[in-house]
Short mmCIF file of C-alpha atoms in Angstrom, two decimals:
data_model
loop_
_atom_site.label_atom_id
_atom_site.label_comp_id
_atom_site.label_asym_id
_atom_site.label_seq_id
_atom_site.Cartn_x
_atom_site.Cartn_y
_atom_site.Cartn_z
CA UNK A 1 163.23 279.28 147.39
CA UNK A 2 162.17 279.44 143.50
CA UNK A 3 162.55 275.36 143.46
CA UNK A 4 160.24 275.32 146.31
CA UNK A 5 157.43 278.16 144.66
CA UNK A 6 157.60 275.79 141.39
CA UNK A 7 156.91 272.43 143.37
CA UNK A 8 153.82 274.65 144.77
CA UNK A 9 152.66 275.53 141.98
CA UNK A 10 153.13 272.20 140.30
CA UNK A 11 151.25 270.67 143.09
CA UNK A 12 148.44 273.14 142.80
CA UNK A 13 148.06 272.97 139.56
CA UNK A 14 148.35 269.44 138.17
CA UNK A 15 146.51 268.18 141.48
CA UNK A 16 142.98 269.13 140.28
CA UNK A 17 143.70 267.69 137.15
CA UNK A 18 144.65 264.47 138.48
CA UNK A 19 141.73 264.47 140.68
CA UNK A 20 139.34 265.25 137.71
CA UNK A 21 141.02 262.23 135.59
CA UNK A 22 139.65 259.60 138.04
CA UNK A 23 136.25 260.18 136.91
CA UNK A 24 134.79 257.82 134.54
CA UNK A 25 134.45 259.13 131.30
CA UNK A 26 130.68 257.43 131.14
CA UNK A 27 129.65 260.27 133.63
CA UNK A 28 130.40 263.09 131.82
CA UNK A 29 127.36 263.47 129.64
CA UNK A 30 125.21 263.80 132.92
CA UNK A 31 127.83 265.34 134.79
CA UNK A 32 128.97 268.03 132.15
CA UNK A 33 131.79 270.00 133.21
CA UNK A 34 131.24 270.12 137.13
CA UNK A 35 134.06 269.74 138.81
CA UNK A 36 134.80 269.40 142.67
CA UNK A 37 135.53 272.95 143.47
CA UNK A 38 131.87 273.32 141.53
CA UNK A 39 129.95 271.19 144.52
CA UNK A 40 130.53 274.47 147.21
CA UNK A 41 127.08 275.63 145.50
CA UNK A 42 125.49 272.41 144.84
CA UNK A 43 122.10 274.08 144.04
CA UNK A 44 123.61 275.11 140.52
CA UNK A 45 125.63 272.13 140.21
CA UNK A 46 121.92 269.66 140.84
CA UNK A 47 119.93 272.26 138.51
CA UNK A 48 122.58 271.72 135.61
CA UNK A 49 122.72 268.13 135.97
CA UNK A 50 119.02 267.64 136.42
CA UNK A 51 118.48 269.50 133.08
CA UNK A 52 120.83 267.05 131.49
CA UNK A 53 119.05 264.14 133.17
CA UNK A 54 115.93 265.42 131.79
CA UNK A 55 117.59 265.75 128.43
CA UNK A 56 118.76 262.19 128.31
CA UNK A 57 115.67 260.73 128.88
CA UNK A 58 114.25 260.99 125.39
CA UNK A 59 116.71 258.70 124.31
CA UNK A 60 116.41 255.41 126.57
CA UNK A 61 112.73 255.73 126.56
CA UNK A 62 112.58 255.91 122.31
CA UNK A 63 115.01 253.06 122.16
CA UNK A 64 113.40 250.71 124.97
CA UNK A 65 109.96 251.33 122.95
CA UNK A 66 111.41 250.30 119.98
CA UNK A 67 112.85 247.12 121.38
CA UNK A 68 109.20 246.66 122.92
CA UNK A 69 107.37 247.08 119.13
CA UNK A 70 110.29 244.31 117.62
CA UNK A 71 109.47 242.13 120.22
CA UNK A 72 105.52 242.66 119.75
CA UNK A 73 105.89 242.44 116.43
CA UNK A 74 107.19 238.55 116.67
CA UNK A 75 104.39 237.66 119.45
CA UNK A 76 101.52 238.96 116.53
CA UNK A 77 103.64 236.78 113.88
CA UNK A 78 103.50 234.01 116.48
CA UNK A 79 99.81 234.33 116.74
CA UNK A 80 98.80 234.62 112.82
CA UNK A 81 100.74 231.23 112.83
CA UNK A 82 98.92 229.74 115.35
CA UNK A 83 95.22 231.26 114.67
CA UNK A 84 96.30 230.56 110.41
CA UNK A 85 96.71 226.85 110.72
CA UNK A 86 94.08 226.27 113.43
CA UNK A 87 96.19 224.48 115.83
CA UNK A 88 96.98 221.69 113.95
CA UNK A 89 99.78 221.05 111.86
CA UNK A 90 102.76 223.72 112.28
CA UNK A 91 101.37 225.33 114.91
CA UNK A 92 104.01 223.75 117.53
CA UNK A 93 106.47 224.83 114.82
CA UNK A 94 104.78 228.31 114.50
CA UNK A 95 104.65 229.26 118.41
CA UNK A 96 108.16 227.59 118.57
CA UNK A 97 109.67 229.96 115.91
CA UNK A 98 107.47 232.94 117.38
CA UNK A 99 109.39 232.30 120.47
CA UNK A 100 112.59 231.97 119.36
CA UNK A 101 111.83 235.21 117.33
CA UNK A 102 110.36 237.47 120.62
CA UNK A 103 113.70 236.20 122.26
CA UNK A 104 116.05 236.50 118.83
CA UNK A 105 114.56 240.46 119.05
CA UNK A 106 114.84 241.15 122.55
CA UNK A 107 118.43 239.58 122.49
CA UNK A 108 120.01 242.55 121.23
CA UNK A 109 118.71 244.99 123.17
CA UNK A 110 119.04 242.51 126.56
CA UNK A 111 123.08 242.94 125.45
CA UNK A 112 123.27 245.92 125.18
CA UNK A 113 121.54 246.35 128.75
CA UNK A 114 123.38 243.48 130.48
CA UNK A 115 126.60 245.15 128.89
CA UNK A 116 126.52 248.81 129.72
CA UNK A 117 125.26 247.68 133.81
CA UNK A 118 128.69 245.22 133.43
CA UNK A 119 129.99 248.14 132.84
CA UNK A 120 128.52 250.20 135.17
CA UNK A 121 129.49 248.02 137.80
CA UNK A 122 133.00 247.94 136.61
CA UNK A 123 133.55 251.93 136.37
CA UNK A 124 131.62 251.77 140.31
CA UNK A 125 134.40 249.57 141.17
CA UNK A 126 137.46 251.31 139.85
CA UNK A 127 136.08 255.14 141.16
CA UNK A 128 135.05 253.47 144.25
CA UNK A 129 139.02 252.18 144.52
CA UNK A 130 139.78 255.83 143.60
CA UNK A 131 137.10 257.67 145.96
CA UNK A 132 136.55 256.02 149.13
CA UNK A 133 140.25 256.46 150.28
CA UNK A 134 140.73 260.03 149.14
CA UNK A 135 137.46 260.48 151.08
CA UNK A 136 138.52 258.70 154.42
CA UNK A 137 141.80 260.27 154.09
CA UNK A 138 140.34 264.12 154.38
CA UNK A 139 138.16 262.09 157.25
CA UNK A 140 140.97 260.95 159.24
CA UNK A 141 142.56 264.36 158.96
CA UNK A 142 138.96 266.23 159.97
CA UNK A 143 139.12 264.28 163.13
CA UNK A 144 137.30 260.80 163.01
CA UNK A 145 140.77 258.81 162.37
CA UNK A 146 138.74 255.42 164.03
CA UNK A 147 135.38 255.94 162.22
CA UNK A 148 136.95 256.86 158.80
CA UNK A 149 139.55 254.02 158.71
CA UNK A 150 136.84 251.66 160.42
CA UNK A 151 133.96 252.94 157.80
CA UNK A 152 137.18 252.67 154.78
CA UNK A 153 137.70 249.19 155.39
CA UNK A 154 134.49 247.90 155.98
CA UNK A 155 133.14 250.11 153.34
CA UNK A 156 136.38 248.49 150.80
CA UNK A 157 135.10 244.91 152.14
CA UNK A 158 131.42 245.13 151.82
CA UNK A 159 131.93 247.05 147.88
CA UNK A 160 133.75 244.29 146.87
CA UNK A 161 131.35 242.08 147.96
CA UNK A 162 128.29 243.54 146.47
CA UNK A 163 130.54 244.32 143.48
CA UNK A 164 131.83 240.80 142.88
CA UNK A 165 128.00 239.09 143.74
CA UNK A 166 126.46 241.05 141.22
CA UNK A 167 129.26 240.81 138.65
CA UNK A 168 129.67 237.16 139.01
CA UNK A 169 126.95 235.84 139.97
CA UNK A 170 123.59 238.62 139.50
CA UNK A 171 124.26 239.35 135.69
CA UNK A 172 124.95 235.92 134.56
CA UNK A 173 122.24 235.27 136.30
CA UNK A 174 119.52 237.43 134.49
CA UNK A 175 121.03 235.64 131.18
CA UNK A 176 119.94 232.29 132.34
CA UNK A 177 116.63 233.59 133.44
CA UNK A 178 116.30 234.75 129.89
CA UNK A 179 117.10 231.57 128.65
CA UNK A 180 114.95 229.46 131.05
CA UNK A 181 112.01 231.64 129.58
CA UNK A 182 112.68 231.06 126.41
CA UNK A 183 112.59 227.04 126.84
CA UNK A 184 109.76 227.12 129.02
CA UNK A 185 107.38 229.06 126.21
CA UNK A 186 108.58 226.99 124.09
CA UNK A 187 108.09 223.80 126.20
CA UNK A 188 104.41 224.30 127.33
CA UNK A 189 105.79 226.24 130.92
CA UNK A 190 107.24 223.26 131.83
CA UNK A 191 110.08 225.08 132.89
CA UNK A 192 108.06 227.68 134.57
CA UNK A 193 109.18 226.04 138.39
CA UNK A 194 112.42 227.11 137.15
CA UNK A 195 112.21 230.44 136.32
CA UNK A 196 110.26 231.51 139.84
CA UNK A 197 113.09 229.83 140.98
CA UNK A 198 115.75 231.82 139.88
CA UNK A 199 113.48 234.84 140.15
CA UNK A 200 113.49 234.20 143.75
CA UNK A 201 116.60 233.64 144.37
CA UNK A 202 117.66 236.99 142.32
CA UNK A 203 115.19 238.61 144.87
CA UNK A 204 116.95 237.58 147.66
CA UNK A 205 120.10 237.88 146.58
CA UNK A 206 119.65 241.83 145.83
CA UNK A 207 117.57 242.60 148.56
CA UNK A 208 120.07 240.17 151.23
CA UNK A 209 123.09 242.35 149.52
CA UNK A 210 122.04 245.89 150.22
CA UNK A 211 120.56 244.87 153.41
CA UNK A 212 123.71 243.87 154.89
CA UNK A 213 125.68 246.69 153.17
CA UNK A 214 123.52 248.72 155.13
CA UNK A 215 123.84 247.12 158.33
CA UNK A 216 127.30 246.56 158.25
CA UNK A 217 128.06 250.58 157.76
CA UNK A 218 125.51 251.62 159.91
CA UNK A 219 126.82 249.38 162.57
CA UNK A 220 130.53 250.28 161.95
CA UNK A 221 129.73 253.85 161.85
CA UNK A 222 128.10 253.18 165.61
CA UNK A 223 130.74 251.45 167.06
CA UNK A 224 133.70 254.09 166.03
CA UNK A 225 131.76 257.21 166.69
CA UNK A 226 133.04 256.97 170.73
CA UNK A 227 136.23 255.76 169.82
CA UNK A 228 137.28 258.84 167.50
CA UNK A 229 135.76 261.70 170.13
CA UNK A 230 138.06 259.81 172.75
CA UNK A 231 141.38 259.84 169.85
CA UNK A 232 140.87 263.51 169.68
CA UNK A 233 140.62 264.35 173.23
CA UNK A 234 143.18 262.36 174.23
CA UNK A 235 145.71 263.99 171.23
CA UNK A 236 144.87 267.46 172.29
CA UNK A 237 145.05 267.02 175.88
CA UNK A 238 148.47 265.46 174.46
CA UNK A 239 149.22 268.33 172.73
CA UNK A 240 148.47 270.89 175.36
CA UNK A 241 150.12 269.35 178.47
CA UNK A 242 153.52 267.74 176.55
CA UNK A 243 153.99 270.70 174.23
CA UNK A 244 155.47 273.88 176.75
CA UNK A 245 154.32 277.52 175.82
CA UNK A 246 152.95 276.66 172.66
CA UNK A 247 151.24 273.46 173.74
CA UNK A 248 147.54 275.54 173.94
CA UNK A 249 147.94 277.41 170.45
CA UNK A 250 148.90 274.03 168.46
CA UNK A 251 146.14 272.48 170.13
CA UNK A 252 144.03 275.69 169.02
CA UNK A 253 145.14 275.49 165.34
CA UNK A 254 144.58 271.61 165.11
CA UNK A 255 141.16 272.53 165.11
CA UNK A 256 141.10 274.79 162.61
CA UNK A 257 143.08 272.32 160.05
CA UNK A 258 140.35 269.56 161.21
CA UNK A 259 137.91 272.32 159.73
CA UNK A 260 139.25 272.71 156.50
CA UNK A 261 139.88 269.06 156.29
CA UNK A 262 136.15 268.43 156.84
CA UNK A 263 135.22 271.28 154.07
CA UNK A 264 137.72 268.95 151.97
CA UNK A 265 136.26 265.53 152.76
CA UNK A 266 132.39 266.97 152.23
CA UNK A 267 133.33 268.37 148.69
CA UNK A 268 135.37 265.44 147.64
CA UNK A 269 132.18 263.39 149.07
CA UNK A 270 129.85 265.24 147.71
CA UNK A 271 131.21 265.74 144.23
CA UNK A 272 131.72 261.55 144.75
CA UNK A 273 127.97 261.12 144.90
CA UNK A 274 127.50 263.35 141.95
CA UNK A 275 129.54 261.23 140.21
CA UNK A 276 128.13 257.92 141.32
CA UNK A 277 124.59 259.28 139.94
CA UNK A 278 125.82 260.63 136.72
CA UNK A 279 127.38 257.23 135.76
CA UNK A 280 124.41 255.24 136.87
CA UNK A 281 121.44 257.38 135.65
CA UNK A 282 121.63 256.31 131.79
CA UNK A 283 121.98 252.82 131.96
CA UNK A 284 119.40 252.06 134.95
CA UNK A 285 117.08 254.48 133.13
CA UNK A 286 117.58 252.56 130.29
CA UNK A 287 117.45 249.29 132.16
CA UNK A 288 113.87 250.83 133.77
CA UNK A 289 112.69 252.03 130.43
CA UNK A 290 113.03 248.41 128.86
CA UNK A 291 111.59 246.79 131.69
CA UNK A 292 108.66 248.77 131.61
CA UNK A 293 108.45 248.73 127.69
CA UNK A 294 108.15 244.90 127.95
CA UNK A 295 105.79 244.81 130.59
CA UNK A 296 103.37 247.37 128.32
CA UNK A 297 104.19 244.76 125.46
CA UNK A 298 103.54 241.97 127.58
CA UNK A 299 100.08 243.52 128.43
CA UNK A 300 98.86 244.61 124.74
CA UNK A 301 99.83 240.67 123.28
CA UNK A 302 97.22 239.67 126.08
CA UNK A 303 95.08 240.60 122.90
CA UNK A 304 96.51 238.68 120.13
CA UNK A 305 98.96 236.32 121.37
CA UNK A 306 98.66 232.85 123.81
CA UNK A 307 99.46 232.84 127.63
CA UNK A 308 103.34 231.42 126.69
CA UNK A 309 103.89 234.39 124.50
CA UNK A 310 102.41 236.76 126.83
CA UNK A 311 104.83 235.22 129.99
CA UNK A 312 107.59 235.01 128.08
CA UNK A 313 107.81 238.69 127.72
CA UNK A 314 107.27 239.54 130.70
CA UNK A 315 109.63 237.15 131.77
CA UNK A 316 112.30 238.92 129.66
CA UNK A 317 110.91 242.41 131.85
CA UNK A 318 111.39 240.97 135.11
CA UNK A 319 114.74 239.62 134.37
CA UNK A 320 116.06 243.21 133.19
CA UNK A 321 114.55 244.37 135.92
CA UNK A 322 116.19 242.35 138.42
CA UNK A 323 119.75 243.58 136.36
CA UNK A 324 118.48 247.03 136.79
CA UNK A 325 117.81 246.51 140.24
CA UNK A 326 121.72 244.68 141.00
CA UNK A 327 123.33 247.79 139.33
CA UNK A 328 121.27 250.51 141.09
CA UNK A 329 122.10 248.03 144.72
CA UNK A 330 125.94 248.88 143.53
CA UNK A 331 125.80 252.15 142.91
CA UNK A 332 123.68 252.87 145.97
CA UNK A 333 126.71 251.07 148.27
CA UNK A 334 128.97 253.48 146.90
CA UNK A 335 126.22 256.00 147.59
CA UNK A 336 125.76 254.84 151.10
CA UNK A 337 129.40 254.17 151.82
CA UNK A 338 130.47 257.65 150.62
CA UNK A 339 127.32 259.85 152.72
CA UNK A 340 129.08 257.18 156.08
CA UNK A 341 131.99 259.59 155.62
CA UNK A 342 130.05 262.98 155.12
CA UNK A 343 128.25 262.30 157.91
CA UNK A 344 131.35 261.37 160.01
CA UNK A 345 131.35 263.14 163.36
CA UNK A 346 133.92 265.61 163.90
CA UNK B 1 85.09 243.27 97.69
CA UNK B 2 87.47 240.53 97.41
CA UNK B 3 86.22 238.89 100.58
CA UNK B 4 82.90 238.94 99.48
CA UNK B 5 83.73 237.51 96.31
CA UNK B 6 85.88 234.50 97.96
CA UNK B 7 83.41 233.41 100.20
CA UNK B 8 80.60 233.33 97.20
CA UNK B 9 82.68 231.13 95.26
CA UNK B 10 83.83 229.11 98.13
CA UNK B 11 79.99 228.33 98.60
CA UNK B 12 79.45 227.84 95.11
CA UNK B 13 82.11 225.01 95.09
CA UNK B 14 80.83 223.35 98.35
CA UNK B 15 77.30 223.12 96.52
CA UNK B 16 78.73 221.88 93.37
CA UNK B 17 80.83 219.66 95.11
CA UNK B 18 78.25 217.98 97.18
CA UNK B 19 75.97 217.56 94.17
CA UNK B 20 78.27 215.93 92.13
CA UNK B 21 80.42 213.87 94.33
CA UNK B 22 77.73 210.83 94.24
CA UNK B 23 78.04 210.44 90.43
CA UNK B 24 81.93 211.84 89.85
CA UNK B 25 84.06 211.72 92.95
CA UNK B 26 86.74 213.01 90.76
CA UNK B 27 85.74 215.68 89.58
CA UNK B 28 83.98 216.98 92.64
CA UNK B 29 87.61 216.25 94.35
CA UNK B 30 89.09 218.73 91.59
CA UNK B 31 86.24 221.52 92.51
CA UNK B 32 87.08 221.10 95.77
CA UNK B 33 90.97 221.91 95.08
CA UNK B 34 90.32 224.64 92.63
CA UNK B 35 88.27 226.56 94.81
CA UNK B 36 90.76 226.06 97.96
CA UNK B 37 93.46 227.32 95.22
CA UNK B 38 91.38 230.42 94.37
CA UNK B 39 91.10 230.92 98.19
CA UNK B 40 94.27 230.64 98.90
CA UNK B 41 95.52 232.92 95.47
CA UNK B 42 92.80 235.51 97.21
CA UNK B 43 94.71 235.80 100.59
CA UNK B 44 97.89 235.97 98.62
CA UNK B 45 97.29 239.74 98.60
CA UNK B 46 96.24 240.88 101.50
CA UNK B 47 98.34 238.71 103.27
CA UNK B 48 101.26 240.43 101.06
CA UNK B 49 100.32 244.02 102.24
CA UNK B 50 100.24 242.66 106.20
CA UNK B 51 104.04 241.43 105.64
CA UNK B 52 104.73 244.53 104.02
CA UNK B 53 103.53 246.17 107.00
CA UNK B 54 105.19 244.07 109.27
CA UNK B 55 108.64 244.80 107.80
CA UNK B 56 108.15 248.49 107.84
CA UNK B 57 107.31 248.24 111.16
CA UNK B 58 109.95 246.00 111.69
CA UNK B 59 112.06 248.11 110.03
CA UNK B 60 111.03 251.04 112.36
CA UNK B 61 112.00 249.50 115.27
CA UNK B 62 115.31 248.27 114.32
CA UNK B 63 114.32 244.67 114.60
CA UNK B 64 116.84 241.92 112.68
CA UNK B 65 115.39 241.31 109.09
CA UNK B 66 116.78 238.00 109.87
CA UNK B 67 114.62 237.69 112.36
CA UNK B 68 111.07 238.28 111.19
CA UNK B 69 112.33 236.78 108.10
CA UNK B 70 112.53 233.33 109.55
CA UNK B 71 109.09 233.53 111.58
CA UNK B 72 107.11 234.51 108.44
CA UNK B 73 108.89 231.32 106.76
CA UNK B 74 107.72 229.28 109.45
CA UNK B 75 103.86 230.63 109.48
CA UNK B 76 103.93 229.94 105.97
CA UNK B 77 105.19 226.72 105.80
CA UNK B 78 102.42 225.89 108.79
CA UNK B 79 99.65 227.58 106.48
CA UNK B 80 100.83 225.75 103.98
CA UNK B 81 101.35 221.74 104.84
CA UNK B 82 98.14 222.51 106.65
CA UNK B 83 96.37 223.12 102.86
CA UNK B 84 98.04 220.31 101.88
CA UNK B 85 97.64 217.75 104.63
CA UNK B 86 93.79 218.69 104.36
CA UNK B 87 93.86 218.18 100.33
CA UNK B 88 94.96 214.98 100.93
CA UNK B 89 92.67 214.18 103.79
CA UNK B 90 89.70 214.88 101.91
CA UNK B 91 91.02 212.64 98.91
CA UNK B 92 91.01 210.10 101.33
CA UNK B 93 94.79 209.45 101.60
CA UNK B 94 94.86 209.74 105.32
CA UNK B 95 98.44 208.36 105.51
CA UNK B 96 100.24 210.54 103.02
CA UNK B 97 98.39 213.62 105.23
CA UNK B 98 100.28 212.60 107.88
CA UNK B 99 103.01 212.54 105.99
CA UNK B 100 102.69 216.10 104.95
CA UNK B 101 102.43 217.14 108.86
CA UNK B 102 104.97 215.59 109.46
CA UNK B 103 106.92 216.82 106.81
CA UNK B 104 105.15 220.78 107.59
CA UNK B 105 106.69 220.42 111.32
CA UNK B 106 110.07 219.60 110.47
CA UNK B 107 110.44 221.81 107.37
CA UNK B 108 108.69 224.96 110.26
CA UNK B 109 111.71 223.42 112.68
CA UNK B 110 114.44 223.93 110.00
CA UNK B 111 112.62 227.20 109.50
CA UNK B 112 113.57 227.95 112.84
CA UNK B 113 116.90 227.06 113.48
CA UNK B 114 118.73 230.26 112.41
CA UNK B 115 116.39 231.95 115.11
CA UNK B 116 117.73 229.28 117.81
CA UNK B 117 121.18 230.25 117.17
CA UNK B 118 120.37 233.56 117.16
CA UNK B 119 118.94 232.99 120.40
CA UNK B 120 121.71 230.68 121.84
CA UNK B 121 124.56 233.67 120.36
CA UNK B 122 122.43 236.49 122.27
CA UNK B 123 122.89 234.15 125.43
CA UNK B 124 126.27 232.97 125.34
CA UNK B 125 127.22 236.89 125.08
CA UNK B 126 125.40 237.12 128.02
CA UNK B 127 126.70 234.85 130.30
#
């Protein structure tokens, strides 16, 4: 009897613990100390985080400014060389180092964004691994066993597909874009065919990938719905008929565990999405900020600086913004792949 | 002030020069240099303080002193085979002007290239 209170108490104490080490270090500054028992009054656990949101948006927003000024500060350079020797001699050699310089300045801070949305994408992939089956588990066990194990792998399938596009093929991506930029202000634009090209084809690529994430939950979510109200029918008209005497009062019960498995699958869900937003809020704010800091820089060396300047920054904007855009599409399948599950009939 | 002054003696130098050149090519040549040199030692300044500005700006927003470093070289290596290459023009030595643009574009390239591997570093870490 005592060796079986200690294995209780083991369980119900190191369990919570081993729950709270899958999440991602990276989303504890938003997320604080909420933990999943914290999501039963979510109003508190939103107005904490929200503060902390609001808190750590000074910081993005200062440092995507600052990367905005360097970056202006190289496009009036460019200019003085240009307007200084007339366009004539060294002028090419001017705009060409004023290039190189807007694209030498904005390289550090297009690191540091392309690296901490690699990285988002790579802690979305390993809580995902850790969250969608601890979620369709407590969804089996509340009564949709089809839907959740349908929704599981479909939803496994689809994440590592939107995952693996954006890691492999989305980021690297947005570096080339950068890059084509770069040679086509320094080239004239000749280049310029290029860069819509790629643009477009980032476009697509993001917008094709949630789309079908989308449809392909939605649809699986459709199909198993029926199937799952039959499986329960069926196992408690099972339960009631096969079992004698105590056949009705099992059957009875089952429902009640289904309940508290469904109370269990909504937190764990719940607390999920809480997570997914406190990992992705500071480096797709930041990824916004810098995007939009560019654009305003793009617009103010309208005044000094040629049209090749001027594109080329904004050229460096779009292409965060289309690595902003792949990370938020990632975390928004996890999003979308968790709520399939809290909105699992039962 | 200093403007003021600059652009007096700049048209000082053009009259003198045009007067004389008829009767002393030479010498109207070396007017003609002085007074671009006494231009150009005018802008030294305030094209000093709008450097210094630029680096504490620079500074202020974290960008690479590498960076900026390398454009102003360029810009001033542009300003500068410009002078020259016009110097030379207007003593009639059309070919060696050339030579100087030449010689301003790939010295502005050279300038440059610690900016393109800046550039192709910040890439490669991208891809």
């Amino acid at each position: 009897m005592k060796k079986i209170i200690v294995l209780f108490l083991l369980c119900f104490f190191l369990t919570p613990q081993a729950y709270a080490e899958e999440v991602p270090d990276s989303a504890r500054p938003i997320l604080g100390d909420i933990e999943s028992g914290d999501v039963l009054d979510p109003a508190a656990a939103l107005r904490s985080m929200g503060q902390r949101m609001l808190d750590g948006l000074t910081e993005p927003l200062a440092q995507a400014m600052k990367n905005a000024s360097a970056v202006l500060i190289c496009a009036v350079l460019a200019s003085l060389g240009d307007v200084l020797s007339l366009g004539k001699t060294g002028s090419g050699a001017a705009r060409l180092a004023g290039v190189l310089g807007i694209t030498a300045a904005a390289g550090s801070g297009i690191g540091g964004i392309i690296g901490s949305l690699a990285a988002l994408i790579s802690d979305i992939r390993a809580y995902s691994a850790a969250l969608l089956p601890t979620v369709a588990s407590a969804a089996a066990a509340s009564g949709a066993p089809a839907s959740a194990s349908a929704n599981l792998a479909m939803a496994t399938l689809c994440m590592n597909a939107v995952l693996a596009a954006a890691e492999k093929f989305i980021i690297p991506l947005v570096t080339v874009m950068v890059a084509v930029a770069t040679a086509s202000a320094a080239f004239d634009g000749a280049l310029r065919g290029v860069f819509d090209m790629l643009s477009r084809i980032a476009r697509w690529l993001v917008i094709g990938l949630s789309t079908a994430f989308t449809a392909a939950i939605g649809v699986t979510k459709v199909i198993s719905a029926a199937a799952d109200e039959a499986a329960v029918k069926a196992a408690r008209a099972a339960l009631t008929t096969l079992v004698p005497v105590v056949g009705r009062t099992i059957s009875d019960a089952s429902e009640a565990v289904a309940g508290s498995f469904a109370i269990v699958k909504n937190t764990s869900g719940v607390f999920g999405i809480l997570v997914v937003i406190a990992l992705a809020y500071t480096p797709i704010v930041s990824a916004a900020a810098n995007y939009l800091g560019y654009k305003i820089a793009s617009s103010l060396a309208q005044i000094v600086a040629g049209q090749e300047i001027t594109r080329l920054i904004s050229d460096i904007g779009t292409a965060i913004g289309y690595a902003a855009a792949t990370a938020a599409v990632s975390a928004l399948a996890l999003f979308i792949g968790v709520a399939g599950f809290i909105g699992t009939v039962t | 002030m200093a403007a003021v002054r600059a652009i007096a003696v700049s048209l000082v130098a053009a009259a003198l020069a045009v007067t004389i050149r008829r009767d002393n090519p030479v010498f109207a040549l070396m007017i003609a240099v002085s007074a671009a040199l006494f231009l150009m030692w005018t802008a030294i300044e305030p094209l000093r303080e709008l450097t210094d500005e630029l680096f504490t700006l620079a500074q202020e927003a974290n960008l690479q002193a590498g960076v900026i470093t390398s454009v102003l070289k360029c810009v001033a290596i542009g300003i500068l085979a410009r002078f020259g290459s016009d110097i030379l023009r207007d003593s009639g030595m059309s070919a060696a002007s050339s030579s100087v643009e030449v010689l301003g574009v790939a010295a502005g390239l050279w300038s440059a290239l610690p900016l393109l591997r800046m550039c192709l570093e910040a890439i490669r870490s991208g891809l």
